[in-house]
XYZ file of C-alpha atoms in Angstrom:
668
model
C 64.375 6.972 80.204
C 65.230 3.991 78.067
C 62.760 1.391 76.973
C 62.792 -2.107 78.332
C 61.573 -5.480 77.075
C 60.046 -7.997 79.433
C 58.710 -11.509 78.863
C 55.183 -12.771 79.535
C 55.417 -15.410 82.267
C 52.727 -17.501 80.551
C 53.491 -17.474 76.794
C 57.002 -16.031 77.030
C 56.181 -13.335 74.476
C 58.363 -10.274 74.572
C 56.637 -7.059 75.610
C 58.269 -3.703 75.031
C 57.736 -0.915 77.573
C 58.205 2.704 76.483
C 60.091 3.571 79.629
C 60.956 2.105 83.015
C 58.440 4.226 84.893
C 55.791 1.612 84.088
C 57.621 -1.120 86.010
C 55.761 -2.293 89.065
C 52.350 -1.855 87.521
C 49.994 -4.541 86.217
C 49.965 -5.221 82.489
C 48.196 -7.555 80.017
C 49.845 -9.677 77.375
C 48.318 -8.841 73.945
C 48.879 -12.416 72.790
C 47.493 -14.612 75.540
C 45.751 -11.797 77.499
C 47.524 -12.921 80.707
C 47.660 -10.246 83.399
C 50.860 -9.939 85.458
C 53.062 -7.437 87.347
C 55.590 -5.646 85.169
C 58.994 -6.403 86.751
C 62.582 -5.659 85.828
C 63.882 -8.517 83.682
C 66.851 -10.525 84.859
C 70.192 -9.485 83.369
C 71.477 -11.978 80.792
C 75.113 -12.177 79.884
C 75.359 -11.640 76.137
C 78.240 -13.082 74.225
C 79.206 -11.805 70.787
C 79.678 -14.771 68.498
C 81.114 -12.929 65.559
C 82.269 -9.348 65.317
C 80.114 -7.282 63.047
C 81.293 -4.142 61.385
C 79.300 -1.151 62.345
C 76.830 -0.169 59.694
C 77.477 3.068 57.978
C 75.033 5.696 59.041
C 72.427 6.458 56.433
C 72.237 10.110 55.689
C 68.792 11.328 54.912
C 66.995 14.587 55.075
C 63.824 12.828 56.206
C 63.276 12.535 59.977
C 63.410 9.195 61.672
C 60.273 7.098 61.798
C 59.969 5.010 64.936
C 57.647 2.274 66.119
C 56.281 1.611 69.545
C 53.568 -0.292 71.278
C 50.188 1.252 71.897
C 49.206 1.344 75.496
C 45.483 1.398 76.069
C 43.863 1.746 79.454
C 42.688 -1.381 81.149
C 39.018 -2.031 81.908
C 37.432 -0.604 84.988
C 38.424 -3.630 87.021
C 42.119 -3.523 86.410
C 43.149 -0.555 84.282
C 46.154 -2.536 83.189
C 48.137 -1.187 80.210
C 48.285 -3.407 77.100
C 51.428 -3.477 75.006
C 52.172 -4.829 71.609
C 54.346 -7.790 71.290
C 57.999 -6.992 70.868
C 58.304 -9.995 68.597
C 56.014 -8.436 66.008
C 57.948 -6.616 63.295
C 57.562 -2.840 63.259
C 55.559 -1.371 60.352
C 58.558 0.675 59.290
C 62.096 1.284 60.578
C 63.766 4.593 61.319
C 66.053 5.838 58.612
C 68.367 7.708 61.116
C 69.168 6.890 64.759
C 67.740 9.032 67.484
C 70.046 11.628 68.955
C 71.311 11.150 72.462
C 69.527 14.210 73.735
C 66.167 13.364 72.221
C 63.600 11.734 74.387
C 61.161 9.835 72.250
C 58.828 8.748 75.017
C 57.086 10.602 77.846
C 58.658 10.313 81.258
C 55.562 8.940 82.853
C 52.082 7.878 81.896
C 49.184 8.472 84.232
C 47.069 5.542 85.272
C 44.095 4.918 83.086
C 45.452 7.116 80.323
C 45.956 5.889 76.776
C 49.260 6.392 75.061
C 49.900 6.136 71.316
C 53.601 5.419 70.897
C 53.468 5.424 67.106
C 56.160 7.973 66.522
C 56.297 10.654 63.809
C 59.196 11.319 61.525
C 61.068 13.001 64.389
C 60.573 10.137 66.752
C 58.021 12.063 68.920
C 54.424 11.170 69.653
C 51.525 12.622 67.610
C 49.738 13.833 70.710
C 49.979 17.587 71.084
C 50.006 17.324 74.831
C 52.800 14.744 75.139
C 55.446 15.838 77.611
C 59.255 15.875 77.092
C 62.116 16.105 79.576
C 64.146 18.531 77.498
C 62.394 21.660 76.175
C 64.655 22.409 73.224
C 64.516 18.891 71.838
C 60.751 18.741 72.369
C 60.199 22.022 70.542
C 62.247 20.872 67.581
C 60.459 17.593 67.521
C 57.072 19.262 67.799
C 58.007 21.636 64.996
C 58.952 18.734 62.749
C 55.796 16.883 63.643
C 53.559 19.874 62.735
C 55.415 20.349 59.447
C 55.010 16.704 58.589
C 51.298 16.813 59.398
C 50.861 19.872 57.205
C 52.807 18.194 54.415
C 50.616 15.093 54.701
C 47.458 17.196 54.673
C 48.704 19.054 51.584
C 49.588 15.759 49.880
C 46.208 14.373 50.798
C 44.569 17.516 49.455
C 46.600 17.205 46.263
C 45.349 13.673 45.814
C 41.708 14.207 46.749
C 41.260 17.515 44.871
C 41.180 16.102 41.303
C 39.126 13.151 42.492
C 36.538 15.433 44.022
C 36.430 17.574 40.889
C 36.032 14.455 38.682
C 33.290 13.036 40.878
C 31.514 16.403 40.942
C 31.772 16.756 37.169
C 30.411 13.249 36.655
C 27.516 13.929 39.016
C 26.757 17.173 37.213
C 26.910 15.461 33.815
C 24.628 12.636 34.974
C 22.216 15.186 36.417
C 22.106 17.119 33.149
C 21.714 13.867 31.208
C 18.820 12.839 33.435
C 17.130 16.206 33.007
C 17.581 16.018 29.215
C 16.251 12.467 29.078
C 13.235 13.424 31.169
C 12.545 16.478 28.998
C 13.048 14.509 25.785
C 10.774 11.690 27.004
C 8.098 14.217 27.863
C 8.372 15.889 24.453
C 8.272 12.482 22.718
C 5.181 11.478 24.651
C 3.504 14.797 23.810
C 4.436 14.417 20.133
C 3.017 10.882 20.075
C -0.186 12.043 21.701
C -0.465 14.924 19.211
C 0.216 12.569 16.270
C -2.362 10.087 17.542
C -4.888 12.896 17.945
C -4.227 14.180 14.424
C -4.559 10.743 12.828
C -7.942 10.188 11.246
C -10.040 7.587 12.937
C -10.434 4.333 11.063
C -13.841 4.035 9.515
C -14.651 0.360 9.898
C -17.641 0.605 7.584
C -15.557 2.202 4.816
C -12.802 -0.377 5.343
C -15.331 -3.184 5.009
C -16.830 -1.539 1.933
C -13.409 -1.330 0.265
C -12.819 -5.004 0.941
C -16.199 -5.827 -0.565
C -15.399 -3.673 -3.608
C -12.092 -5.497 -4.106
C -13.807 -8.891 -3.879
C -16.509 -7.745 -6.299
C -13.885 -6.569 -8.792
C -12.051 -9.885 -8.592
C -15.330 -11.720 -9.185
C -15.981 -9.529 -12.221
C -12.591 -10.467 -13.668
C -13.493 -14.145 -13.512
C -16.309 -13.530 -16.009
C -13.788 -12.835 -18.754
C -13.754 -15.532 -21.469
C -10.074 -14.808 -22.213
C -6.913 -14.762 -20.129
C -4.142 -13.396 -22.331
C -1.377 -10.940 -21.563
C -1.517 -7.186 -21.947
C -1.659 -5.588 -25.380
C 1.985 -5.207 -26.523
C 3.290 -1.692 -27.061
C 6.437 -2.552 -29.011
C 7.729 -0.841 -32.174
C 5.612 2.316 -31.756
C 6.965 5.104 -34.014
C 5.150 7.834 -32.033
C 3.246 8.291 -28.773
C -0.153 6.574 -29.004
C -3.159 8.698 -28.064
C -5.717 6.186 -29.348
C -5.175 2.401 -29.477
C -7.309 -0.073 -31.402
C -6.295 -3.720 -31.039
C -7.959 -6.349 -33.246
C -7.736 -10.085 -33.861
C -8.894 -10.097 -37.510
C -8.654 -13.832 -38.163
C -11.154 -14.458 -35.329
C -13.513 -11.606 -36.219
C -13.689 -12.732 -39.849
C -13.801 -16.421 -38.937
C -15.762 -18.860 -41.064
C -18.226 -19.955 -38.355
C -21.840 -18.836 -38.471
C -21.945 -16.631 -35.364
C -18.988 -14.489 -36.466
C -20.291 -14.168 -40.002
C -23.642 -13.006 -38.687
C -21.972 -10.515 -36.382
C -19.835 -9.033 -39.171
C -22.895 -8.896 -41.411
C -24.812 -6.912 -38.784
C -22.045 -4.305 -38.828
C -23.131 -3.414 -42.364
C -21.105 -0.572 -43.880
C -18.862 -0.382 -40.823
C -17.726 -3.968 -41.330
C -17.155 -3.383 -45.052
C -15.095 -0.236 -44.381
C -12.979 -1.975 -41.728
C -12.266 -4.943 -44.044
C -11.182 -2.638 -46.891
C -9.006 -0.487 -44.595
C -7.132 -3.518 -43.250
C -6.429 -4.811 -46.742
C -5.286 -1.390 -47.978
C -2.883 -0.641 -45.112
C -1.445 -4.072 -44.369
C -1.596 -5.638 -47.872
C -2.937 -8.812 -46.226
C -6.414 -10.316 -45.843
C -7.938 -10.101 -42.338
C -7.944 -13.914 -42.124
C -4.114 -13.881 -42.434
C -3.536 -11.481 -39.533
C -3.428 -12.759 -35.974
C -3.062 -9.389 -34.222
C -3.404 -5.867 -35.587
C -2.741 -2.814 -33.418
C -3.711 0.583 -34.818
C -2.321 3.643 -33.038
C -3.244 7.291 -33.560
C -1.315 10.386 -32.543
C -3.428 13.528 -32.758
C -0.606 16.059 -32.661
C -1.466 19.774 -32.998
C -5.117 20.675 -33.207
C -4.815 22.248 -36.657
C -3.213 19.195 -38.272
C -4.669 15.767 -39.068
C -3.640 12.883 -36.794
C -0.872 10.390 -37.602
C -1.823 6.725 -37.992
C 0.406 3.642 -37.798
C -0.122 -0.093 -37.279
C 1.807 -3.072 -35.929
C 0.902 -6.271 -37.799
C 1.518 -9.797 -36.485
C 0.804 -12.469 -39.094
C -0.354 -16.004 -38.453
C 2.369 -17.595 -40.593
C 5.921 -16.632 -41.603
C 6.596 -14.922 -44.924
C 9.737 -14.908 -47.061
C 11.594 -11.668 -47.576
C 11.370 -11.970 -51.345
C 7.595 -12.435 -51.237
C 7.196 -9.430 -48.976
C 9.340 -7.229 -51.191
C 7.981 -8.342 -54.561
C 4.315 -9.017 -53.811
C 3.383 -7.249 -50.591
C 5.541 -4.140 -50.212
C 6.463 -2.800 -53.644
C 8.847 0.122 -53.490
C 12.447 0.984 -52.752
C 14.525 -0.402 -49.906
C 15.811 2.227 -47.495
C 19.641 2.457 -47.647
C 20.073 1.724 -43.961
C 22.036 -1.422 -42.983
C 20.594 -1.413 -39.426
C 16.940 -1.799 -40.453
C 14.950 -3.187 -43.346
C 12.377 -0.631 -44.515
C 10.368 -0.765 -47.730
C 9.364 2.745 -48.782
C 6.383 3.128 -51.072
C 3.495 5.489 -51.557
C 1.672 6.237 -49.316
C 3.079 3.848 -46.644
C 6.444 2.571 -45.502
C 6.937 -0.856 -43.958
C 9.469 -1.746 -41.261
C 10.204 -5.473 -41.265
C 10.788 -6.783 -37.727
C 10.848 -10.502 -38.608
C 9.118 -12.813 -41.071
C 5.822 -12.536 -39.134
C 5.876 -8.973 -37.787
C 6.084 -5.577 -39.499
C 5.119 -1.954 -38.796
C 3.197 0.332 -41.162
C 3.381 4.125 -41.077
C 3.031 7.019 -43.526
C 5.906 7.380 -45.962
C 6.917 10.670 -44.348
C 7.700 8.850 -41.086
C 10.453 6.531 -42.345
C 12.980 8.028 -39.936
C 10.693 7.379 -36.975
C 10.114 3.843 -38.238
C 13.861 3.229 -38.269
C 14.080 4.286 -34.609
C 11.024 2.270 -33.571
C 12.832 -1.059 -33.930
C 15.171 -0.246 -31.041
C 13.163 2.420 -29.215
C 9.379 2.266 -28.868
C 7.331 5.286 -27.827
C 5.031 4.598 -24.914
C 1.475 5.874 -24.364
C 0.487 8.480 -21.814
C 0.415 7.715 -18.110
C -3.400 7.769 -18.133
C -3.526 5.020 -20.761
C -0.801 2.938 -19.109
C -3.110 2.098 -16.188
C -5.758 0.758 -18.572
C -3.166 -1.150 -20.600
C -2.254 -3.110 -17.473
C -5.869 -4.335 -17.369
C -6.032 -5.134 -21.105
C -6.177 -8.594 -22.650
C -4.617 -9.184 -26.071
C -6.833 -12.239 -26.544
C -9.958 -10.074 -26.844
C -11.176 -9.723 -30.415
C -11.657 -5.932 -30.209
C -10.139 -3.406 -27.779
C -10.291 0.386 -28.087
C -8.563 2.835 -25.724
C -8.566 6.619 -25.887
C -8.370 9.836 -23.929
C -11.705 11.597 -24.104
C -10.048 15.026 -24.015
C -8.158 14.235 -27.213
C -11.402 13.087 -28.819
C -13.031 16.349 -27.843
C -10.115 18.440 -29.102
C -9.783 16.670 -32.480
C -13.365 15.590 -33.106
C -13.443 17.507 -36.423
C -10.819 15.049 -37.772
C -12.494 11.980 -36.246
C -16.139 12.596 -37.047
C -17.680 13.902 -40.235
C -19.351 17.245 -40.225
C -22.754 15.583 -40.302
C -22.197 13.923 -36.948
C -20.587 16.801 -35.081
C -23.705 17.171 -32.958
C -23.523 13.504 -32.018
C -19.805 13.866 -31.204
C -20.593 16.710 -28.834
C -23.290 14.631 -27.171
C -20.861 11.706 -26.912
C -18.272 13.808 -25.090
C -20.775 15.527 -22.840
C -22.420 12.243 -21.872
C -19.249 11.015 -20.126
C -19.001 14.243 -18.150
C -15.965 15.838 -16.523
C -15.038 13.030 -14.131
C -13.887 10.503 -16.742
C -10.551 10.942 -18.496
C -9.633 7.682 -20.288
C -11.800 4.817 -21.549
C -11.071 1.222 -22.561
C -13.752 -0.851 -24.309
C -13.232 -4.464 -25.333
C -15.424 -7.146 -26.875
C -15.193 -10.889 -27.400
C -17.730 -13.041 -29.212
C -17.764 -16.738 -28.485
C -20.880 -18.526 -27.323
C -22.141 -15.211 -26.004
C -21.162 -11.592 -26.447
C -18.822 -10.358 -23.716
C -18.157 -6.629 -23.331
C -15.952 -4.888 -20.769
C -15.610 -1.145 -20.259
C -12.973 0.431 -18.017
C -13.345 4.078 -17.049
C -10.420 5.902 -15.457
C -11.205 9.051 -13.517
C -9.309 12.333 -13.629
C -7.261 13.767 -10.774
C -10.223 15.671 -9.337
C -12.551 12.667 -9.096
C -12.619 9.124 -7.699
C -13.805 5.682 -8.877
C -16.791 5.718 -6.517
C -17.872 9.100 -7.812
C -17.610 7.840 -11.392
C -19.651 4.767 -10.477
C -22.460 6.855 -9.009
C -22.396 9.142 -12.019
C -22.604 6.233 -14.473
C -25.495 4.581 -12.686
C -27.498 7.773 -13.035
C -26.472 8.165 -16.685
C -27.426 4.588 -17.520
C -30.840 5.017 -15.955
C -31.428 8.067 -18.162
C -29.982 6.518 -21.341
C -33.036 4.540 -22.571
C -35.294 7.578 -22.229
C -32.816 9.780 -24.083
C -32.551 7.238 -26.882
C -36.308 6.980 -27.020
C -36.534 10.744 -27.354
C -33.901 10.778 -30.128
C -35.571 7.912 -31.993
C -38.733 9.998 -32.322
C -36.864 12.353 -34.682
C -35.741 9.534 -36.986
C -37.741 8.597 -40.094
C -36.134 5.514 -41.646
C -37.511 4.612 -45.056
C -37.169 0.861 -44.548
C -39.723 -0.897 -42.350
C -37.078 -3.268 -40.996
C -34.824 -0.377 -40.016
C -37.772 1.360 -38.405
C -38.524 -1.717 -36.330
C -34.904 -2.163 -35.203
C -34.492 1.518 -34.339
C -37.765 1.475 -32.447
C -36.560 -1.463 -30.361
C -33.118 -0.012 -29.789
C -34.036 1.912 -26.568
C -35.545 -1.269 -25.097
C -32.424 -3.209 -26.039
C -30.282 -0.590 -24.337
C -32.411 -0.860 -21.232
C -31.835 -4.598 -21.194
C -28.163 -3.894 -21.801
C -28.056 -1.546 -18.812
C -29.851 -4.010 -16.571
C -27.522 -6.793 -17.665
C -24.391 -4.756 -16.937
C -22.568 -5.328 -13.653
C -20.475 -2.573 -12.129
C -17.404 -2.992 -9.949
C -14.792 -0.593 -8.639
C -11.062 -1.183 -8.996
C -8.071 0.703 -7.577
C -8.189 3.428 -10.264
C -11.068 2.587 -12.559
C -14.692 1.509 -12.797
C -15.297 -1.818 -14.512
C -18.501 -2.470 -16.478
C -19.140 -6.015 -17.701
C -22.016 -7.047 -19.956
C -22.867 -10.563 -21.097
C -25.470 -10.996 -23.850
C -26.730 -14.136 -25.584
C -25.495 -14.844 -29.095
C -28.606 -13.542 -30.838
C -29.033 -10.636 -28.443
C -25.505 -9.459 -29.225
C -26.114 -9.545 -32.972
C -29.452 -7.752 -32.615
C -27.927 -5.068 -30.398
C -25.074 -4.547 -32.881
C -27.512 -4.255 -35.794
C -29.838 -1.892 -33.933
C -26.880 0.262 -32.839
C -25.597 0.469 -36.423
C -28.997 1.311 -37.897
C -29.598 3.968 -35.248
C -26.162 5.451 -35.902
C -26.670 5.574 -39.664
C -30.077 7.163 -39.275
C -28.770 9.721 -36.761
C -26.359 11.026 -39.401
C -29.220 12.101 -41.665
C -31.655 13.189 -38.929
C -32.249 16.805 -37.954
C -32.417 16.966 -34.158
C -32.707 20.752 -33.953
C -36.387 21.068 -34.743
C -39.372 20.015 -32.625
C -40.023 16.322 -32.206
C -42.573 14.942 -34.636
C -46.037 14.260 -33.314
C -46.787 10.566 -33.028
C -50.008 9.852 -34.874
C -50.045 6.150 -34.280
C -50.573 4.815 -30.792
C -48.300 1.904 -31.574
C -48.884 -1.578 -30.187
C -52.139 -1.957 -28.260
C -51.576 -2.884 -24.597
C -53.477 -6.047 -23.641
C -56.468 -5.421 -21.439
C -55.827 -8.162 -18.881
C -52.775 -8.611 -16.669
C -52.573 -12.260 -17.668
C -52.122 -11.259 -21.307
C -49.546 -8.627 -20.384
C -47.508 -11.307 -18.666
C -47.168 -12.946 -22.068
C -45.358 -9.892 -23.517
C -41.675 -10.468 -24.400
C -38.823 -9.086 -22.287
C -35.063 -9.468 -22.556
C -33.633 -11.009 -19.380
C -29.921 -10.721 -18.689
C -29.533 -9.912 -14.991
C -26.045 -9.779 -13.459
C -26.310 -9.619 -9.652
C -29.255 -7.246 -10.013
C -31.275 -6.508 -6.843
C -34.673 -8.169 -6.666
C -36.599 -4.887 -6.626
C -34.775 -3.598 -9.730
C -35.419 -6.837 -11.644
C -39.176 -6.679 -10.954
C -39.197 -2.938 -11.713
C -37.725 -3.699 -15.137
C -40.359 -6.355 -15.878
C -43.103 -4.021 -14.646
C -41.906 -1.273 -16.972
C -41.785 -3.622 -19.948
C -45.363 -4.853 -19.518
C -46.661 -1.456 -18.334
C -48.102 -2.993 -15.198
C -47.072 -2.042 -11.648
C -45.555 -4.761 -9.492
C -45.891 -4.078 -5.761
C -43.394 -5.765 -3.413
C -44.662 -6.597 0.109
C -41.502 -5.738 2.050
C -42.966 -6.715 5.439
C -43.793 -10.200 4.165
C -40.243 -10.624 2.892
C -38.840 -9.540 6.261
C -40.938 -12.144 8.069
C -39.412 -14.788 5.788
C -35.882 -13.493 6.380
C -35.560 -11.998 2.888
C -34.727 -8.553 1.533
C -35.503 -6.625 -1.630
C -31.764 -6.470 -2.439
C -31.327 -10.191 -3.020
C -29.075 -10.673 -6.048
C -30.618 -11.941 -9.294
C -28.438 -13.468 -12.025
C -30.242 -14.856 -15.080
C -29.385 -14.897 -18.776
C -32.580 -16.027 -20.497
C -32.506 -13.853 -23.580
C -35.901 -12.811 -24.970
C -38.654 -14.593 -23.046
C -42.142 -13.794 -21.775
C -42.521 -11.713 -18.644
C -44.263 -14.639 -16.947
C -41.267 -16.927 -17.605
C -38.880 -14.279 -16.277
C -40.935 -13.964 -13.064
C -41.183 -17.751 -12.717
C -37.384 -18.073 -12.971
C -36.974 -15.710 -10.033
C -39.741 -17.261 -7.910
C -38.475 -20.828 -8.385
C -34.948 -20.008 -7.277
C -33.828 -22.926 -5.046
C -32.515 -20.477 -2.449
C -36.052 -19.215 -1.771
C -37.528 -22.719 -1.281
C -40.819 -21.804 -2.952
C -41.546 -19.001 -0.494
C -42.077 -16.151 -2.991
C -45.341 -15.942 -4.955
C -47.284 -13.332 -6.916
C -50.897 -12.274 -6.647
C -52.609 -10.780 -9.737
C -55.236 -8.098 -9.260
C -57.168 -7.891 -12.529
C -59.484 -5.210 -11.222
C -56.665 -2.934 -10.150
C -54.386 -3.986 -13.065
C -51.480 -4.695 -10.729
C -49.282 -7.528 -9.455
C -48.165 -8.066 -5.858
C -44.999 -9.945 -4.875
C -45.385 -11.537 -1.449
C -44.718 -14.800 0.426
C -46.855 -17.926 0.437
C -47.684 -17.904 4.202
C -48.833 -14.265 4.107
C -50.920 -14.813 0.965
C -52.606 -17.908 2.395
C -53.285 -16.206 5.720
C -54.901 -13.263 3.905
C -56.939 -15.595 1.689
C -55.359 -14.313 -1.548
C -55.276 -16.347 -4.750
C -51.691 -17.304 -5.684
C -51.020 -16.942 -9.400
C -49.542 -19.977 -11.128
C -46.383 -18.857 -12.970
C -45.486 -22.278 -14.339
C -48.154 -22.289 -17.075
């Protein structure tokens, strides 16, 4: 049955019916939704305006694709079929015309049923149960429709297969990545927890102590009277094991204090003056800086000695060659070396030259362009050196111990052994410097070995310094100087060393212990003289036998405490604790001084309050008065003298007045 197109009576839209069997039933316009009875359209006479040549049939192996309206059942009220507008263009056109025998549409559609007239490639419906009028044509059409559906499913499978595989692979990769990230995050967290657990806990007290040590060391540096650069290590012909840097024109200056100091050196000062003149061919007053260096070499051979000389004024080459350095000129155009016996001289410029033994001329020639540097242990101390100091000596104590037979005479070998043993095993290198201006300034730097630490060295030195006066006192008992003046100076030497120890401040640096001592002008000269006299007497003293018995009781101790307070003491305290300062005074006057700690606590004071005084040699009473009248204490501290018990008590004024004690007047 052929299709038919009817018009909507309301909007005049064309509606296409699949077949004529639907005529007479009610339908609904899909455009205006008007319901009307489907009737046969009136015949219209068609007139061909212009003849058109028939189109050539298109040959194609693909089946025809048709279009049709979809008929859906009406609602319960009407069950009218709804058709698509015939005016709407079909989604696609058939490539080949339908055959005359084919029936593309079902012969009849039951009421209320829904028909899908979207045809397949054969022009038949997709419904498996659609009826046909001719069995053969329907079978062929159905066969084509099934083949097309299978082909479409296969094509769809071909397209979706790789997509599914890609999506699955991506999901698998993301899953594995998530598992790895989770595992890695867990391991990282565990490693961080383990690292945090293994890290040592910060010791706040030790951290604060280190900061205090650094501040104390910086404060100690400010006490230096000089602020020059480091000692230069240029033009060294060999590796220095011992360095002695001098400023001769200042040491041998014409002012009174320096002359007195050099005079107190006695034979040592005379020997040093003669050695400088012999090696350099210049007077000490003409030399600004003189650096002696010593290389010890093998143990069985004597050490090598050289010197770098920096003059105060320029010299002419002719004067140096004719008057200062007699000898032959080395035939070397690159350097200017005067070879003589026993020394050779390398001229750097008109103010600087290097002296070395004649056998080391080749090393001198190399020293102008290549300077040998000291050991690593000495380099650290050189960085703390000051070329403006009048005397600086640096050495490795192990080298001194190994070559002491070439440094010390046979008579002082015992003293050399004691010198090495006194420093112990913790100290490796030592730097000692001195500068005399208005007062005597001395600085000692001690560098520890790899098995020790600066704090350990500091504790060791404090104990050694406390024992030093007693050891010197014991050694002085063996000495029998013939001169009464020498005997007096040697007898006072242990007391001077005790004052020296008490006046020495100790600080700890990054890799060294710093000792600084400040002494008054006269105290420095007296200490130098007493040290020299004790040294000279120790050379001729036999320390192996028993100590001589003291027949004389020495100075008679005053009977009253008031008279003992008039005895002289040397006061040079550098941030010394209060209890140590009074203990020193008590030891000097042989009278116990008792400190009332509870009274000090009530006044908000401690026994560790720092004491800094440089009074020189004064009476014990004046030393005590200086500490009691400190403005920081506001007159709170007082002393009470017990003549019956031969003792002195340090307390506070309120406690003494409350107890009814008599306060001793220290100002008289």
